[in-house]
CSV table of C-alpha atoms in Angstrom, one decimal:
chain,number,residue,atom,x,y,z
A,1,MET,CA,12.9,18.5,-11.1
A,2,ASN,CA,10.0,20.4,-12.5
A,3,ARG,CA,6.5,19.2,-13.7
A,4,GLN,CA,7.2,19.7,-17.2
A,5,SER,CA,10.9,17.5,-17.2
A,6,THR,CA,10.3,14.3,-19.1
A,7,PHE,CA,11.1,10.5,-18.5
A,8,LYS,CA,10.7,7.2,-20.3
A,9,ALA,CA,7.7,4.6,-19.3
A,10,LEU,CA,5.9,1.9,-21.3
A,11,VAL,CA,2.4,3.0,-21.9
A,12,VAL,CA,-0.3,0.4,-22.8
A,13,GLU,CA,-2.7,2.4,-24.7
A,14,GLU,CA,-6.4,1.2,-26.2
A,15,VAL,CA,-7.5,1.8,-29.5
A,16,ASP,CA,-11.1,1.0,-30.8
A,17,GLY,CA,-10.8,-2.2,-28.3
A,18,ALA,CA,-7.4,-3.2,-29.5
A,19,PHE,CA,-4.2,-2.5,-27.2
A,20,THR,CA,-1.0,-1.3,-28.5
A,21,ARG,CA,2.2,-1.4,-26.0
A,22,GLU,CA,5.1,1.7,-26.8
A,23,ILE,CA,7.8,2.9,-24.8
A,24,LYS,CA,6.7,7.0,-24.8
A,25,SER,CA,8.0,10.4,-23.1
A,26,LYS,CA,6.0,11.4,-20.6
A,27,LEU,CA,6.1,14.7,-18.6
A,28,VAL,CA,6.2,14.9,-14.5
A,29,SER,CA,2.9,16.5,-14.4
A,30,ASP,CA,1.4,13.5,-15.9
A,31,LEU,CA,2.5,11.3,-12.8
A,32,PRO,CA,-0.5,11.0,-10.0
A,33,GLU,CA,0.1,13.2,-6.9
A,34,GLY,CA,2.0,11.8,-4.6
A,35,ASP,CA,4.2,12.1,-1.3
A,36,LEU,CA,7.0,10.9,-2.8
A,37,LEU,CA,8.8,11.0,-6.5
A,38,ILE,CA,11.3,8.2,-6.9
A,39,LYS,CA,13.4,7.4,-9.6
A,40,VAL,CA,13.2,4.0,-10.5
A,41,HIS,CA,16.2,1.6,-10.4
A,42,TYR,CA,15.0,-1.5,-11.2
A,43,SER,CA,11.6,-3.4,-11.7
A,44,SER,CA,10.3,-6.8,-11.9
A,45,LEU,CA,7.7,-8.6,-14.4
A,46,ASN,CA,4.9,-10.5,-12.7
A,47,TYR,CA,2.4,-12.1,-14.5
A,48,LYS,CA,-0.1,-9.5,-13.1
A,49,ASP,CA,1.7,-7.0,-15.1
A,50,ALA,CA,1.4,-9.3,-18.4
A,51,LEU,CA,-2.3,-9.0,-18.2
A,52,SER,CA,-2.4,-5.1,-17.3
A,53,ALA,CA,0.2,-4.9,-20.5
A,54,SER,CA,-2.7,-7.3,-22.4
A,55,GLY,CA,-5.6,-4.9,-21.6
A,56,ASN,CA,-6.8,-7.3,-18.8
A,57,LYS,CA,-9.6,-5.3,-17.4
A,58,GLY,CA,-9.9,-6.9,-14.1
A,59,VAL,CA,-6.4,-6.1,-13.3
A,60,THR,CA,-6.5,-2.6,-15.3
A,61,ARG,CA,-9.5,-0.6,-15.6
A,62,LYS,CA,-8.5,2.5,-17.4
A,63,TYR,CA,-6.5,2.9,-20.4
A,64,PRO,CA,-3.4,4.6,-20.8
A,65,HIS,CA,-1.5,3.3,-18.5
A,66,THR,CA,2.1,1.8,-17.5
A,67,PRO,CA,2.1,-1.3,-15.5
A,68,GLY,CA,4.6,-2.7,-12.9
A,69,ILE,CA,3.6,-4.0,-9.3
A,70,ASP,CA,7.1,-3.9,-8.2
A,71,ALA,CA,9.6,-1.0,-7.8
A,72,VAL,CA,13.0,0.1,-6.2
A,73,GLY,CA,14.5,3.7,-6.6
A,74,THR,CA,15.9,6.9,-4.8
A,75,VAL,CA,13.5,9.5,-3.6
A,76,LEU,CA,13.7,12.4,-5.9
A,77,SER,CA,11.3,14.6,-3.3
A,78,SER,CA,9.2,13.7,-0.4
A,79,LYS,CA,6.4,15.5,1.4
A,80,SER,CA,6.9,13.1,3.9
A,81,ALA,CA,8.4,12.9,7.6
A,82,ARG,CA,9.0,8.9,7.2
A,83,PHE,CA,11.2,9.4,4.0
A,84,LYS,CA,14.0,12.2,2.6
A,85,SER,CA,15.6,12.9,-0.5
A,86,GLY,CA,18.3,10.4,-1.6
A,87,ASP,CA,16.7,7.3,0.7
A,88,GLN,CA,16.5,4.2,-1.4
A,89,VAL,CA,12.9,2.4,-1.2
A,90,ILE,CA,11.0,-0.5,-2.1
A,91,VAL,CA,7.6,-0.2,-3.4
A,92,THR,CA,5.1,-3.3,-4.0
A,93,SER,CA,1.6,-4.0,-4.3
A,94,TYR,CA,-1.1,-2.0,-3.3
A,95,ASP,CA,-2.3,-0.2,-6.3
A,96,LEU,CA,1.4,0.1,-8.1
A,97,GLY,CA,1.6,-1.0,-11.8
A,98,MET,CA,-2.5,-1.8,-11.7
A,99,ASN,CA,-4.4,1.6,-11.6
A,100,THR,CA,-1.5,3.9,-10.6
A,101,ASP,CA,0.9,3.9,-13.1
A,102,GLY,CA,3.7,1.9,-12.2
A,103,GLY,CA,7.3,0.5,-11.8
A,104,PHE,CA,7.9,0.3,-16.1
A,105,SER,CA,9.0,4.0,-15.8
A,106,GLU,CA,12.1,6.2,-15.3
A,107,LEU,CA,9.7,7.6,-12.4
A,108,ILE,CA,6.6,6.8,-10.3
A,109,SER,CA,4.6,8.9,-7.7
A,110,VAL,CA,3.0,7.3,-5.0
A,111,PRO,CA,1.7,7.8,-1.4
A,112,GLU,CA,4.2,7.2,1.6
A,113,ASP,CA,2.3,4.4,3.0
A,114,TRP,CA,3.1,2.3,-0.3
A,115,ALA,CA,6.9,2.4,0.9
A,116,VAL,CA,9.2,0.7,2.7
A,117,LYS,CA,13.3,1.7,3.1
A,118,LEU,CA,15.4,-0.3,1.2
A,119,PRO,CA,16.8,-3.1,4.1
A,120,GLU,CA,21.2,-3.2,4.6
A,121,ASN,CA,22.5,-5.9,3.1
A,122,LEU,CA,19.8,-6.1,0.1
A,123,SER,CA,20.6,-4.7,-3.1
A,124,MET,CA,18.1,-3.2,-5.1
A,125,LYS,CA,18.7,-5.8,-7.8
A,126,GLU,CA,18.0,-8.4,-5.1
A,127,ALA,CA,14.8,-6.6,-4.1
A,128,MET,CA,13.4,-7.0,-7.2
A,129,ILE,CA,14.4,-10.3,-7.9
A,130,ILE,CA,12.7,-11.2,-4.5
A,131,GLY,CA,9.8,-8.6,-5.4
A,132,THR,CA,6.2,-9.4,-4.9
A,133,ALA,CA,6.4,-13.4,-5.0
A,134,GLY,CA,9.5,-13.3,-2.4
A,135,LEU,CA,7.3,-11.0,-0.3
A,136,THR,CA,4.5,-13.0,-0.3
A,137,ALA,CA,6.9,-16.3,0.3
A,138,GLY,CA,7.9,-14.4,3.4
A,139,MET,CA,5.0,-13.4,4.7
A,140,SER,CA,3.2,-16.9,4.5
A,141,VAL,CA,6.3,-17.9,6.5
A,142,LEU,CA,6.2,-15.9,8.8
A,143,ARG,CA,2.7,-16.5,9.8
A,144,LEU,CA,3.6,-20.1,9.5
A,145,THR,CA,6.6,-20.1,11.9
A,146,GLU,CA,4.8,-17.7,14.5
A,147,THR,CA,3.5,-21.2,15.3
A,148,ILE,CA,4.8,-23.9,13.7
A,149,GLU,CA,8.6,-25.4,14.9
A,150,PRO,CA,10.9,-27.6,12.9
A,151,GLU,CA,10.3,-30.2,15.2
A,152,ASP,CA,6.8,-30.4,14.9
A,153,GLY,CA,6.9,-32.0,11.4
A,154,GLU,CA,7.0,-31.9,7.6
A,155,ILE,CA,5.4,-28.6,6.0
A,156,ILE,CA,4.3,-29.3,2.4
A,157,VAL,CA,4.1,-26.4,-0.2
A,158,SER,CA,2.1,-26.5,-3.3
A,159,GLY,CA,2.6,-25.0,-6.6
A,160,ALA,CA,6.0,-25.6,-5.6
A,161,THR,CA,8.2,-24.7,-9.1
A,162,GLY,CA,6.0,-21.2,-8.7
A,163,GLY,CA,7.9,-17.7,-7.5
A,164,VAL,CA,6.2,-18.0,-4.1
A,165,GLY,CA,6.4,-21.4,-4.0
A,166,ALA,CA,10.2,-22.1,-4.6
A,167,LEU,CA,11.1,-18.9,-2.4
A,168,SER,CA,8.8,-20.5,0.4
A,169,ILE,CA,10.7,-23.5,-0.1
A,170,SER,CA,14.2,-22.1,0.1
A,171,ILE,CA,13.3,-19.9,2.9
A,172,LEU,CA,11.8,-23.0,5.0
A,173,ASN,CA,15.1,-25.1,4.3
A,174,LYS,CA,17.4,-22.1,5.7
A,175,LEU,CA,15.2,-22.3,8.9
A,176,GLY,CA,15.6,-25.8,9.5
A,177,TYR,CA,11.7,-27.1,8.6
A,178,ARG,CA,11.7,-30.7,6.0
A,179,ILE,CA,9.6,-30.2,3.0
A,180,ALA,CA,7.3,-31.8,0.8
A,181,ALA,CA,6.9,-30.1,-2.8
A,182,ILE,CA,3.7,-30.8,-4.6
A,183,THR,CA,4.3,-29.7,-8.1
A,184,GLY,CA,2.8,-30.8,-11.8
A,185,LYS,CA,5.8,-30.8,-13.6
A,186,GLU,CA,7.7,-34.5,-13.4
A,187,THR,CA,10.7,-32.8,-14.5
A,188,ALA,CA,11.4,-30.2,-11.6
A,189,ARG,CA,12.7,-32.9,-9.0
A,190,ASP,CA,16.1,-32.1,-9.3
A,191,PHE,CA,15.2,-28.3,-9.2
A,192,LEU,CA,13.0,-28.9,-6.2
A,193,MET,CA,15.6,-30.8,-4.2
A,194,LYS,CA,18.3,-28.4,-4.8
A,195,LEU,CA,15.8,-25.7,-3.1
A,196,GLY,CA,15.9,-28.1,0.0
A,197,ALA,CA,12.9,-30.0,-0.6
A,198,ASP,CA,12.9,-33.8,0.9
A,199,THR,CA,9.8,-34.9,-0.9
A,200,ILE,CA,8.3,-34.5,-4.3
A,201,ILE,CA,4.6,-35.5,-4.5
A,202,LEU,CA,3.3,-35.0,-7.9
A,203,ARG,CA,0.0,-32.6,-8.3
A,204,SER,CA,-2.1,-35.5,-10.1
A,205,ASP,CA,-0.9,-37.8,-6.8
A,206,PHE,CA,-2.3,-35.2,-4.6
A,207,GLU,CA,-5.3,-34.2,-6.0
A,208,ALA,CA,-6.4,-38.1,-6.4
A,209,LEU,CA,-6.3,-38.9,-2.7
A,210,ALA,CA,-9.6,-39.9,-0.9
A,211,ASN,CA,-12.6,-37.8,-1.3
A,212,LYS,CA,-13.4,-38.0,2.6
A,213,PRO,CA,-14.0,-35.4,5.0
A,214,LEU,CA,-10.8,-36.0,6.8
A,215,LEU,CA,-7.6,-38.1,5.5
A,216,LYS,CA,-4.6,-39.3,7.5
A,217,PRO,CA,-2.8,-36.1,9.3
A,218,VAL,CA,0.9,-36.1,7.9
A,219,TYR,CA,1.9,-32.7,7.6
A,220,ALA,CA,2.7,-30.0,10.5
A,221,GLY,CA,1.7,-27.2,8.1
A,222,ALA,CA,1.5,-25.6,4.6
A,223,ILE,CA,2.0,-23.3,2.3
A,224,ASP,CA,-0.7,-23.0,-0.4
A,225,THR,CA,-0.1,-21.3,-3.6
A,226,VAL,CA,-3.3,-22.9,-5.9
A,227,GLY,CA,-6.2,-23.5,-4.1
A,228,GLY,CA,-9.0,-25.8,-5.1
A,229,VAL,CA,-8.7,-29.4,-4.3
A,230,ILE,CA,-5.2,-29.3,-3.2
A,231,LEU,CA,-5.8,-26.7,-0.2
A,232,GLU,CA,-8.9,-29.1,0.5
A,233,ASN,CA,-6.6,-32.3,0.8
A,234,ILE,CA,-3.9,-30.1,2.4
A,235,LEU,CA,-6.3,-29.1,4.9
A,236,LYS,CA,-7.4,-32.6,5.3
A,237,SER,CA,-4.4,-33.7,5.9
A,238,THR,CA,-3.1,-31.5,8.7
A,239,ASN,CA,-1.8,-32.7,12.0
A,240,PRO,CA,-4.1,-31.5,15.1
A,241,MET,CA,-2.9,-27.4,16.0
A,242,GLY,CA,-1.4,-27.1,12.2
A,243,VAL,CA,-1.1,-24.1,10.5
A,244,VAL,CA,-2.1,-23.9,6.6
A,245,THR,CA,-1.5,-20.6,4.6
A,246,CYS,CA,-3.1,-19.7,1.4
A,247,CYS,CA,-2.4,-16.7,-1.0
A,248,GLY,CA,-3.4,-18.4,-4.2
A,249,ASN,CA,-6.4,-19.7,-6.3
A,250,VAL,CA,-5.3,-20.7,-9.5
A,251,ALA,CA,-6.5,-24.3,-9.5
A,252,SER,CA,-10.1,-22.7,-7.9
A,253,PRO,CA,-11.1,-20.0,-5.5
A,254,LYS,CA,-13.9,-22.7,-4.0
A,255,LEU,CA,-13.4,-25.3,-1.4
A,256,GLU,CA,-15.6,-28.1,-1.2
A,257,LEU,CA,-14.9,-29.8,2.5
A,258,THR,CA,-16.5,-29.8,5.9
A,259,VAL,CA,-15.6,-28.1,9.0
A,260,PHE,CA,-14.2,-31.3,10.5
A,261,PRO,CA,-10.4,-30.3,10.0
A,262,PHE,CA,-11.3,-27.1,12.2
A,263,ILE,CA,-13.1,-28.4,14.4
A,264,LEU,CA,-12.1,-31.7,15.2
A,265,ARG,CA,-8.5,-30.9,14.7
A,266,GLY,CA,-8.2,-27.2,15.5
A,267,VAL,CA,-6.2,-26.8,12.1
A,268,THR,CA,-5.6,-22.9,11.3
A,269,LEU,CA,-6.3,-21.5,8.0
A,270,ILE,CA,-4.5,-18.5,7.5
A,271,GLY,CA,-5.0,-16.0,4.7
A,272,ILE,CA,-2.1,-14.3,2.8
A,273,ASP,CA,-3.3,-11.1,1.1
A,274,SER,CA,0.5,-9.3,0.1
A,275,GLN,CA,-0.9,-6.3,-1.7
A,276,ASN,CA,-2.9,-4.9,1.3
A,277,TYR,CA,-1.0,-6.8,4.3
A,278,PRO,CA,0.1,-4.3,7.1
A,279,MET,CA,3.2,-2.3,7.2
A,280,ARG,CA,4.6,-3.8,10.6
A,281,TYR,CA,4.5,-7.3,9.1
A,282,ARG,CA,6.2,-5.6,5.0
A,283,GLU,CA,9.0,-4.3,7.1
A,284,GLN,CA,9.9,-7.6,8.9
A,285,VAL,CA,9.7,-9.7,6.1
A,286,TRP,CA,12.1,-7.3,3.9
A,287,SER,CA,14.4,-7.3,6.8
A,288,LYS,CA,14.3,-11.2,7.4
A,289,LEU,CA,14.7,-11.5,3.6
A,290,ALA,CA,17.9,-8.8,3.5
A,291,ASN,CA,19.6,-11.0,6.5
A,292,ASP,CA,18.9,-14.6,7.6
A,293,TRP,CA,16.1,-15.4,5.6
A,294,LYS,CA,17.7,-14.2,2.2
A,295,PRO,CA,17.5,-17.2,-1.0
A,296,ASP,CA,21.2,-17.9,-1.9
A,297,ASN,CA,22.3,-17.6,-5.3
A,298,LEU,CA,19.6,-15.2,-6.0
A,299,ALA,CA,21.6,-13.8,-9.1
A,300,ASP,CA,21.5,-17.1,-11.0
A,301,THR,CA,17.7,-17.0,-10.9
A,302,CYS,CA,17.0,-14.2,-12.8
A,303,THR,CA,17.5,-12.5,-16.5
A,304,GLU,CA,18.0,-8.9,-16.5
A,305,ILE,CA,16.7,-7.1,-19.4
A,306,SER,CA,16.2,-3.3,-20.6
A,307,LEU,CA,13.3,-1.3,-21.0
A,308,ASN,CA,13.4,-1.7,-25.1
A,309,GLU,CA,13.4,-5.7,-24.0
A,310,LEU,CA,10.6,-5.6,-22.0
A,311,ASN,CA,7.6,-5.7,-24.8
A,312,ASP,CA,9.2,-9.3,-26.3
A,313,LYS,CA,9.3,-10.3,-22.4
A,314,ILE,CA,5.4,-10.0,-22.0
A,315,ASP,CA,4.5,-11.6,-25.0
A,316,LEU,CA,6.3,-14.8,-24.0
A,317,MET,CA,5.0,-14.5,-20.5
A,318,LEU,CA,1.8,-14.3,-21.6
A,319,ARG,CA,2.5,-17.6,-23.8
A,320,GLY,CA,4.2,-19.2,-20.5
A,321,GLU,CA,7.3,-19.5,-22.4
A,322,LEU,CA,9.4,-17.3,-19.6
A,323,LYS,CA,11.6,-19.1,-17.1
A,324,GLY,CA,12.9,-17.4,-13.6
A,325,ARG,CA,12.8,-14.1,-12.6
A,326,THR,CA,12.7,-11.5,-15.0
A,327,VAL,CA,14.3,-7.7,-13.6
A,328,LEU,CA,13.9,-4.9,-15.6
A,329,ASN,CA,17.2,-2.3,-15.3
A,330,MET,CA,15.8,1.2,-15.7
A,331,VAL,CA,19.3,2.7,-15.1
A,332,ASP,CA,21.5,1.5,-17.8
């Protein structure tokens, strides 16, 4: 493919402070320099993509820009010793779709260090249903299970109906853990029980726990996706030598608590940064997600769309009206 070849992409532009989105033809020469030129087969729509597509400068600094923090496809050309033409690869996070043109495009050009070979037993579409949310969930479960066994006690998961929370519950259930799920949605009980949760806790009830330096130890470990008071109370309620992972701050980035959970109970708090997590963990987690950790009925959890339908789905996500995973088919 020569540098004057064209391809289609969703392009977000800024004109006099207003942002527009349009499918445009671009030249291969418009792509950034990279080790891998990849034909994208699937991408997925994440909230960070919707923010980028609406002109959020905290996500994307410069426009015009093509969002899409997740992509999977086939290597067309390679300057890397790790990959060759024809390899199927997954690219998630790092700077893809943030300040480097992303997966809402028929072609991407990326450094070799951003790519992971698509594992056997995982289709391209399944990889994008899992996406960054599933990778984050997998990393959280991996770090938790390095120390905590199913017989050690119940694991509590916050933000349970979100992408990371729901996939974490599904994986933990497969591994034989008992799970308590925190949710703000009273109508989500049946959904969470089907995923594998044993106990449902309303967010308001958990936030209302007594404001003490320590609470009764209840949980062997936790996966927190929201931060704030929820994370504070999880840490205060964790058993001695328990492990808590934390990957989000939608409730608050601040923690108001003492060091007592850490020095009196030996609780460990592990931060999960899926955007820049080491490659050895990424490869390990993707391998597990393709095999014994693969969530059941993946295809039932997503809606597949074309590039022409993407604009409307972005608007729905920004209004909080989009349910489940949205996978973008770039080849049909």
